[in-house]
Coordinates of C-alpha atoms in Angstrom, one line a residue:
Chain A
M1 CA 54.6 92.9 23.5
R2 CA 51.4 92.0 23.4
L3 CA 49.1 89.0 21.8
L4 CA 46.6 89.7 19.2
E5 CA 44.0 87.5 18.2
S6 CA 41.4 88.9 15.5
D7 CA 39.5 88.2 12.4
S8 CA 41.4 89.4 9.7
L9 CA 41.3 89.6 6.5
V10 CA 44.8 89.5 4.0
L11 CA 45.0 92.5 1.9
H12 CA 48.5 91.9 0.4
S13 CA 51.4 89.9 1.1
F14 CA 55.0 90.1 -0.6
D15 CA 58.1 87.6 -0.1
Y16 CA 60.5 88.9 2.3
R17 CA 64.3 87.2 1.9
E18 CA 64.4 83.9 1.6
T19 CA 61.8 81.9 3.4
S20 CA 59.2 84.9 5.1
R21 CA 56.9 86.7 4.0
I22 CA 55.4 90.2 5.0
V23 CA 51.6 90.1 5.3
R24 CA 49.1 93.5 5.2
I25 CA 46.0 92.3 6.9
A26 CA 42.8 94.3 7.8
T27 CA 41.9 93.1 11.4
R28 CA 38.8 93.1 13.2
D29 CA 40.2 94.6 16.5
A30 CA 43.2 96.8 15.3
G31 CA 42.8 97.9 11.9
V32 CA 45.0 97.3 9.1
L33 CA 48.5 95.9 10.4
S34 CA 52.0 94.7 8.9
V35 CA 53.1 91.2 10.1
I36 CA 55.9 89.3 9.0
A37 CA 55.2 85.3 8.7
R38 CA 58.4 83.9 9.4
G39 CA 59.0 80.5 7.3
A40 CA 56.1 81.3 5.4
R41 CA 58.0 80.5 2.1
R42 CA 59.3 76.9 3.2
P43 CA 57.6 73.8 1.8
K44 CA 56.5 72.9 5.0
S45 CA 55.5 75.8 6.5
P46 CA 52.6 75.7 9.3
F47 CA 51.4 78.8 7.7
G48 CA 50.5 76.7 4.2
S49 CA 48.1 78.6 2.4
A50 CA 46.3 80.1 5.0
I51 CA 48.0 83.8 3.9
D52 CA 47.2 84.0 0.7
L53 CA 45.7 87.0 -0.7
F54 CA 41.7 87.4 0.2
T55 CA 41.9 84.8 2.9
S56 CA 39.9 85.1 5.8
G57 CA 40.7 83.9 8.9
V58 CA 41.6 84.3 12.6
A59 CA 45.2 86.1 13.0
H60 CA 47.9 85.4 16.2
V61 CA 50.0 88.5 15.9
R62 CA 52.6 89.4 18.7
V63 CA 52.1 93.0 18.4
N64 CA 55.1 95.3 19.6
P65 CA 54.1 98.8 20.0
A66 CA 57.4 100.3 19.3
R67 CA 57.4 98.8 15.9
D68 CA 55.6 99.2 12.4
L69 CA 56.2 95.5 11.7
H70 CA 54.4 93.3 14.2
T71 CA 54.9 89.0 13.8
L72 CA 52.4 86.9 12.7
T73 CA 52.7 83.8 14.6
G74 CA 49.7 81.9 13.0
F75 CA 46.2 82.4 10.6
D76 CA 43.6 79.8 11.1
A77 CA 42.0 80.3 7.8
T78 CA 38.4 80.1 7.7
R79 CA 37.7 81.3 4.1
S80 CA 39.7 81.3 0.9
R81 CA 38.1 83.4 -1.8
S82 CA 39.7 81.8 -4.8
E83 CA 36.6 82.8 -6.7
L84 CA 38.3 86.1 -7.3
A85 CA 40.7 84.7 -9.3
G86 CA 38.0 83.2 -11.8
S87 CA 38.4 86.4 -14.2
L88 CA 40.4 89.3 -14.9
A89 CA 37.4 91.9 -13.8
R90 CA 36.8 90.1 -10.4
F91 CA 40.4 90.1 -9.4
T92 CA 41.2 93.6 -10.9
A93 CA 38.4 94.9 -9.0
A94 CA 39.3 93.0 -5.3
S95 CA 42.7 94.3 -5.9
A96 CA 41.5 97.8 -6.2
V97 CA 39.1 97.8 -3.3
A98 CA 42.5 95.8 -1.3
E99 CA 44.4 99.2 -2.1
L100 CA 41.8 101.3 -0.7
C101 CA 41.6 99.7 2.8
L102 CA 45.5 99.7 2.3
R103 CA 45.9 103.5 1.8
F104 CA 43.3 104.8 3.8
A105 CA 42.9 102.6 6.8
N106 CA 44.7 103.2 10.1
E107 CA 45.3 101.1 13.3
D108 CA 42.6 102.6 15.1
D109 CA 39.3 101.7 12.9
S110 CA 36.9 99.6 15.0
G111 CA 36.8 96.8 12.7
R112 CA 35.4 99.0 10.4
V113 CA 37.7 98.4 7.3
H114 CA 37.8 94.7 8.0
D115 CA 34.2 94.3 8.3
A116 CA 33.5 96.6 5.2
A117 CA 36.2 94.7 2.8
T118 CA 35.2 91.4 3.7
S119 CA 31.6 91.9 2.5
V120 CA 32.6 93.8 -0.8
L121 CA 34.9 91.2 -1.4
D122 CA 32.2 88.5 -1.1
A123 CA 29.8 90.3 -3.3
I124 CA 32.8 90.9 -6.0
G125 CA 33.3 87.2 -5.8
V126 CA 29.6 85.9 -6.6
A127 CA 29.2 88.9 -9.7
T128 CA 29.0 88.0 -12.9
P129 CA 31.9 90.1 -14.7
D130 CA 29.0 92.5 -16.2
D131 CA 28.0 93.6 -12.5
V132 CA 31.3 93.5 -10.8
P133 CA 32.1 97.1 -11.8
A134 CA 28.8 98.6 -10.1
I135 CA 29.4 96.0 -7.0
A136 CA 33.0 97.0 -6.7
L137 CA 32.4 100.6 -7.0
A138 CA 29.7 100.5 -4.5
G139 CA 31.6 98.4 -1.9
A140 CA 34.8 101.1 -2.2
W141 CA 32.5 104.2 -1.6
R142 CA 31.1 102.6 1.2
V143 CA 34.6 101.9 2.7
V144 CA 35.4 105.6 2.1
A145 CA 32.2 106.4 4.1
E146 CA 33.1 103.9 6.8
L147 CA 36.6 105.8 6.8
G148 CA 34.7 109.0 7.4
F149 CA 35.6 110.3 3.8
A150 CA 32.0 110.2 2.4
P151 CA 31.6 113.2 -0.3
S152 CA 28.5 115.7 0.6
L153 CA 26.2 115.3 -2.0
D154 CA 23.2 117.1 -0.7
Q155 CA 24.3 120.1 0.7
C156 CA 27.4 122.2 -0.9
A157 CA 30.8 121.1 0.5
T158 CA 31.7 124.6 1.1
C159 CA 28.9 126.9 1.9
H160 CA 26.7 123.9 3.2
A161 CA 23.7 125.5 1.5
D162 CA 21.1 122.5 0.7
L163 CA 21.1 121.6 -3.0
V164 CA 18.3 120.5 -5.3
A165 CA 17.9 116.6 -5.5
D166 CA 17.6 116.3 -9.3
E167 CA 20.0 118.9 -10.8
P168 CA 23.3 118.7 -12.3
V169 CA 26.0 120.1 -10.1
T170 CA 29.6 120.1 -9.8
F171 CA 31.9 117.6 -8.1
D172 CA 35.1 119.4 -6.2
H173 CA 37.2 116.7 -4.9
R174 CA 39.3 119.3 -3.2
A175 CA 36.1 120.7 -1.5
G176 CA 34.8 117.0 -0.7
G177 CA 31.8 116.8 -2.8
A178 CA 29.0 119.0 -4.9
L179 CA 29.3 122.4 -4.9
C180 CA 26.1 124.7 -5.5
A181 CA 26.1 127.0 -8.4
R182 CA 27.7 130.3 -6.5
C183 CA 30.8 128.6 -4.8
A184 CA 31.2 126.7 -8.2
R185 CA 31.4 129.8 -9.9
L186 CA 33.8 130.8 -7.4
G187 CA 36.4 128.0 -7.6
P188 CA 36.3 126.9 -10.8
R189 CA 37.7 123.5 -10.3
G190 CA 35.4 120.7 -10.0
R191 CA 33.8 118.5 -13.0
L192 CA 30.3 118.4 -14.0
F193 CA 28.4 115.7 -11.8
P194 CA 24.8 114.8 -13.7
A195 CA 21.9 114.2 -11.0
E196 CA 22.0 110.3 -12.0
A197 CA 25.5 110.3 -11.0
R198 CA 24.5 112.0 -7.6
E199 CA 21.3 109.7 -7.1
T200 CA 23.8 106.5 -8.2
L201 CA 26.4 107.5 -6.0
R202 CA 23.7 108.4 -3.0
A203 CA 22.9 105.1 -3.2
W204 CA 26.3 103.5 -3.0
L205 CA 26.8 105.5 0.2
D206 CA 23.9 104.6 1.7
G207 CA 24.6 100.6 0.9
T208 CA 22.0 100.4 -1.7
E209 CA 22.5 98.5 -4.9
S210 CA 22.7 100.8 -7.9
A211 CA 23.4 99.6 -11.3
L212 CA 25.1 101.4 -13.8
G213 CA 24.4 102.2 -17.4
D214 CA 26.9 102.1 -20.1
S215 CA 30.2 101.5 -20.1
S216 CA 31.1 105.8 -20.2
T217 CA 28.9 105.9 -17.4
R218 CA 31.3 103.0 -15.6
R219 CA 34.1 104.8 -16.4
A220 CA 33.2 108.1 -15.6
H221 CA 32.8 107.0 -12.0
Q222 CA 35.7 104.7 -12.1
R223 CA 37.3 108.0 -12.7
L224 CA 35.2 110.0 -10.1
L225 CA 36.5 107.5 -7.5
R226 CA 39.7 107.6 -8.2
E227 CA 40.4 111.0 -8.5
F228 CA 38.5 111.6 -5.2
L229 CA 41.1 109.0 -3.3
E230 CA 43.9 110.8 -4.9
E231 CA 43.0 114.1 -3.6
H232 CA 42.5 113.4 -0.2
L233 CA 45.5 110.3 0.0
A234 CA 48.7 112.7 1.1
D235 CA 51.0 110.4 0.2
G236 CA 51.0 111.5 -3.4
K237 CA 51.7 107.8 -4.4
P238 CA 50.1 106.5 -7.3
L239 CA 46.9 104.1 -6.9
R240 CA 48.4 101.4 -9.0
A241 CA 45.7 98.7 -8.6
F242 CA 43.3 101.3 -9.8
A243 CA 45.1 101.8 -12.8
T244 CA 45.1 98.4 -13.6
W245 CA 41.2 98.6 -13.1
E246 CA 40.3 101.1 -15.0
A247 CA 42.7 100.0 -18.0
Q248 CA 41.6 96.3 -17.6
S249 CA 37.7 96.9 -18.1
F250 CA 38.2 98.5 -21.5
S251 CA 41.1 96.4 -23.3
H252 CA 41.1 93.1 -22.5
A253 CA 38.9 90.9 -24.6
P254 CA 40.1 87.1 -25.5
A255 CA 41.7 86.7 -28.8
E256 CA 40.2 86.5 -31.7
H257 CA 40.8 83.0 -34.1
A258 CA 44.1 83.5 -36.4
Chain B
M1 CA 79.1 109.4 -1.6
S2 CA 82.3 107.3 -0.5
A3 CA 83.1 104.2 -2.6
I4 CA 82.1 102.1 0.0
E5 CA 78.7 103.6 0.7
D6 CA 78.2 103.1 -3.0
L7 CA 78.6 99.4 -3.2
V8 CA 77.2 99.0 0.3
T9 CA 74.0 100.9 -1.6
E10 CA 74.2 98.8 -4.4
L11 CA 74.5 95.0 -2.8
S12 CA 71.7 95.9 -0.1
R13 CA 69.2 96.4 -3.7
L14 CA 69.8 92.7 -4.0
P15 CA 67.3 90.6 -2.9
T16 CA 68.1 89.0 0.7
I17 CA 70.7 91.5 1.3
G18 CA 70.5 94.0 3.9
K19 CA 72.2 96.9 4.9
K20 CA 74.7 94.8 7.5
S21 CA 75.2 91.6 4.9
A22 CA 76.0 94.9 2.3
L23 CA 78.6 96.3 4.6
R24 CA 79.9 92.6 5.3
L25 CA 80.5 91.7 1.8
T26 CA 81.9 95.2 1.2
Y27 CA 84.6 94.4 3.7
H28 CA 85.1 91.0 2.5
L29 CA 85.8 92.1 -0.8
L30 CA 88.4 95.0 0.4
K31 CA 90.1 92.2 2.1
Q32 CA 90.7 89.9 -1.1
P33 CA 93.2 90.6 -3.8
P34 CA 92.5 93.5 -6.1
E35 CA 92.3 90.8 -8.7
Q36 CA 89.3 89.1 -7.1
S37 CA 87.0 92.1 -7.5
R38 CA 88.2 92.8 -10.7
R39 CA 87.0 89.9 -12.1
L40 CA 83.6 90.0 -10.1
A41 CA 83.4 93.3 -11.5
Q42 CA 84.1 91.8 -15.3
V43 CA 81.7 88.9 -14.9
L44 CA 78.9 91.3 -14.1
G45 CA 79.7 93.2 -17.0
T46 CA 80.0 90.5 -19.3
L47 CA 76.3 88.9 -17.9
T48 CA 74.7 92.1 -18.5
E49 CA 76.1 92.4 -22.0
R50 CA 75.3 89.0 -23.1
V51 CA 72.2 87.7 -21.5
R52 CA 68.8 88.4 -23.1
L53 CA 65.5 87.3 -23.3
C54 CA 64.8 84.7 -25.8
E55 CA 63.0 85.8 -28.3
R56 CA 60.4 83.2 -28.7
C57 CA 59.5 82.1 -25.0
F58 CA 61.3 85.0 -23.1
N59 CA 63.7 82.6 -21.1
L60 CA 67.0 84.3 -20.3
T61 CA 69.6 83.2 -23.0
E62 CA 72.9 83.9 -24.6
E63 CA 72.0 83.0 -27.9
Q64 CA 68.9 83.4 -30.1
P65 CA 67.0 81.3 -29.9
C66 CA 67.8 79.8 -26.4
T67 CA 69.0 76.2 -26.2
I68 CA 65.4 74.8 -25.2
C69 CA 63.9 76.5 -28.0
K70 CA 66.0 75.1 -30.8
D71 CA 66.7 71.2 -29.9
P72 CA 65.0 69.3 -32.1
R73 CA 64.6 66.8 -29.8
R74 CA 62.1 68.5 -27.7
D75 CA 58.4 68.4 -28.5
A76 CA 57.7 72.4 -29.8
A77 CA 54.1 71.4 -29.9
T78 CA 53.5 71.7 -26.3
I79 CA 54.2 74.7 -24.3
C80 CA 54.8 75.1 -20.7
V81 CA 53.6 78.7 -19.3
V82 CA 55.6 79.6 -16.2
E83 CA 56.4 83.2 -14.5
E84 CA 59.6 83.3 -14.4
A85 CA 62.8 82.1 -16.0
S86 CA 63.8 80.7 -12.9
D87 CA 60.6 78.1 -12.9
I88 CA 62.3 76.5 -15.8
A89 CA 65.0 75.0 -13.9
A90 CA 62.4 73.8 -11.2
V91 CA 60.9 72.2 -14.0
E92 CA 63.7 71.1 -15.8
R93 CA 65.1 69.3 -12.5
T94 CA 62.0 67.0 -12.9
G95 CA 63.5 65.0 -16.3
E96 CA 59.8 64.5 -17.0
Y97 CA 59.1 67.5 -19.1
R98 CA 60.2 67.5 -23.1
G99 CA 58.4 70.4 -24.6
V100 CA 59.5 73.9 -24.4
Y101 CA 58.5 77.2 -22.5
H102 CA 56.9 80.7 -22.4
V103 CA 58.0 83.0 -19.7
L104 CA 55.0 85.4 -18.7
G105 CA 57.8 87.9 -16.8
G106 CA 55.7 87.9 -13.7
R107 CA 51.9 87.1 -12.4
L108 CA 48.7 89.6 -12.3
S109 CA 49.1 91.5 -9.5
P110 CA 47.5 94.7 -9.6
L111 CA 48.6 96.0 -5.9
D112 CA 52.2 95.7 -7.6
G113 CA 51.0 97.8 -10.6
I114 CA 51.5 94.6 -13.1
G115 CA 48.3 94.0 -15.3
P116 CA 48.2 91.9 -18.4
D117 CA 50.1 94.6 -20.5
E118 CA 53.1 94.1 -18.1
L119 CA 53.2 90.2 -18.9
T120 CA 53.9 88.4 -22.3
V121 CA 50.6 87.0 -22.6
T122 CA 50.2 88.8 -25.9
A123 CA 53.1 87.3 -27.7
L124 CA 51.9 83.8 -26.0
V125 CA 48.5 84.5 -28.4
Q126 CA 50.7 85.5 -31.2
R127 CA 52.9 82.3 -30.6
V128 CA 50.1 79.7 -30.7
G129 CA 48.0 81.2 -33.4
A130 CA 50.9 80.7 -35.3
G131 CA 50.0 77.4 -35.5
G132 CA 51.9 73.8 -34.7
I133 CA 50.8 74.0 -31.3
R134 CA 48.5 71.2 -30.0
E135 CA 48.9 72.2 -25.9
V136 CA 49.6 74.5 -23.4
I137 CA 50.3 73.7 -20.0
V138 CA 49.7 76.5 -17.2
A139 CA 52.6 76.4 -14.7
T140 CA 51.8 79.7 -12.8
N141 CA 52.0 79.3 -8.8
P142 CA 49.3 78.2 -6.9
K143 CA 48.5 81.4 -5.7
L144 CA 45.4 83.6 -5.8
E145 CA 47.5 85.8 -8.5
G146 CA 49.0 82.4 -10.2
E147 CA 45.6 81.3 -10.6
A148 CA 44.3 84.7 -11.7
T149 CA 47.1 84.5 -14.4
A150 CA 46.1 81.0 -15.3
L151 CA 42.6 82.0 -16.1
Y152 CA 43.2 85.2 -17.7
V153 CA 45.6 83.2 -19.8
Q154 CA 43.4 80.4 -20.6
E155 CA 40.5 82.9 -21.4
Q156 CA 43.2 84.6 -24.2
L157 CA 44.0 81.5 -26.0
S158 CA 40.3 79.9 -25.6
S159 CA 39.4 80.8 -29.3
L160 CA 42.6 79.0 -30.6
G161 CA 41.6 75.8 -30.6
V162 CA 44.6 74.2 -28.5
L163 CA 44.2 72.4 -25.5
V164 CA 44.9 74.5 -22.3
S165 CA 45.7 72.8 -19.0
R166 CA 46.5 73.3 -15.6
I167 CA 49.4 72.0 -13.2
A168 CA 47.5 69.8 -10.6
L169 CA 47.1 71.2 -7.5
G170 CA 46.6 69.5 -3.8
M171 CA 48.7 67.1 -1.4
P172 CA 52.4 67.5 -1.9
V173 CA 54.2 64.3 -2.3
G174 CA 55.4 63.0 1.3
G175 CA 53.0 65.3 3.4
D176 CA 50.6 64.2 6.1
L177 CA 46.7 64.7 5.6
E178 CA 47.0 65.6 9.4
Y179 CA 49.0 68.5 9.0
A180 CA 48.1 70.3 5.6
D181 CA 45.5 73.5 5.6
G182 CA 42.0 73.0 4.9
V183 CA 42.4 74.8 1.6
T184 CA 44.9 72.2 0.7
I185 CA 43.1 69.7 1.2
A186 CA 39.7 71.5 -0.7
Q187 CA 42.1 71.5 -3.5
A188 CA 43.3 68.1 -3.5
I189 CA 39.9 67.2 -3.3
A190 CA 38.2 69.3 -6.0
S191 CA 41.2 67.9 -8.4
R192 CA 41.4 64.4 -7.5
R193 CA 41.5 61.6 -10.3
Q194 CA 40.3 58.2 -10.9
M195 CA 42.0 55.4 -10.3
R196 CA 42.9 53.1 -13.0

């Protein structure tokens, strides 16, 4: 049993029994951890609102190496992110990024997930609804890159031949990125990947901003990311927050006057 | 699977009941007269047969509409929107609210697969759009998911010309400022009201 004190971000939490909550946090020093906050649902709980979704703070955790569930003994909140509840676009995008971190991360990522997720959530929090998809997609791909899963864009993912920069290619999720024409012919599995889309994705992976055009481009990028994650997530469970994010983008305008 | 294992499995699906508690309850039932277990089974059967969602407010009820919706002494022009039917009991305990309700059936939580389509927001919009509603009070829980849900409800009702209000957030009655966390105090200051 050891004590851990680390900068952390609340990625998910749910009720456990009558008075407790189970919280999944991205820590800077121990990756993503599941912790139990005993008594957190009591009206006078010392946790208060500190362990609300997407809150940053310093977590005090009693780590039990023999178990997957550790004990949260305290959480000093330093930043709540109420602005993420300000629109459905922000909230669903932030949830999709959190889901990505929860599903991909492990306990040995040197704080990369924590730092990347924190900066993405901050960027989503100040984005206008129209800018949210591009910012969230850029952030999600950055998290993917930090975890070492970045797709190959400039070399063929199969034979490593250099690809011409401004030509459409085939993107094969299973191979892990773009394919040269020869490899694409040998394994016809991928989807067409226009040059502009490759350029946008390259910019996002480099940490540079790149706006998205119309809604169909946005939708195509959301689908590309989801398919890529589904291919590389071994557990086969559906990406529920991603599905909600994609559905939300196209179907929930305010009601018209009766 | 044996009858005992069957019951333990079913009981352990209930909230707050783990395998050990389920086993304890199973042995307790086996020690009781058989009539008591039969009575329990009968009550559970009746519960699922009789209890339905109110077609107007989605409260749990045995009659249509529910007793609150059809009570003529209640203010039908004011709707309090809550996450779950159990929240109605909490508001009713105050004895202060005389309007009617609308149960959303949860709160937005994409990580748990709950998006707008899983809630009864469309039914609420139709109810308000039908007319006769003066105010909608959004009483979702003061967590981030609850706030996102409240803002989504407000956005969906924004063009219908009704007053949409949010329950106040901040310090609990009887609490100490000294022991409150920073987020709660900040909310309380943001939601301050003028003293008259």
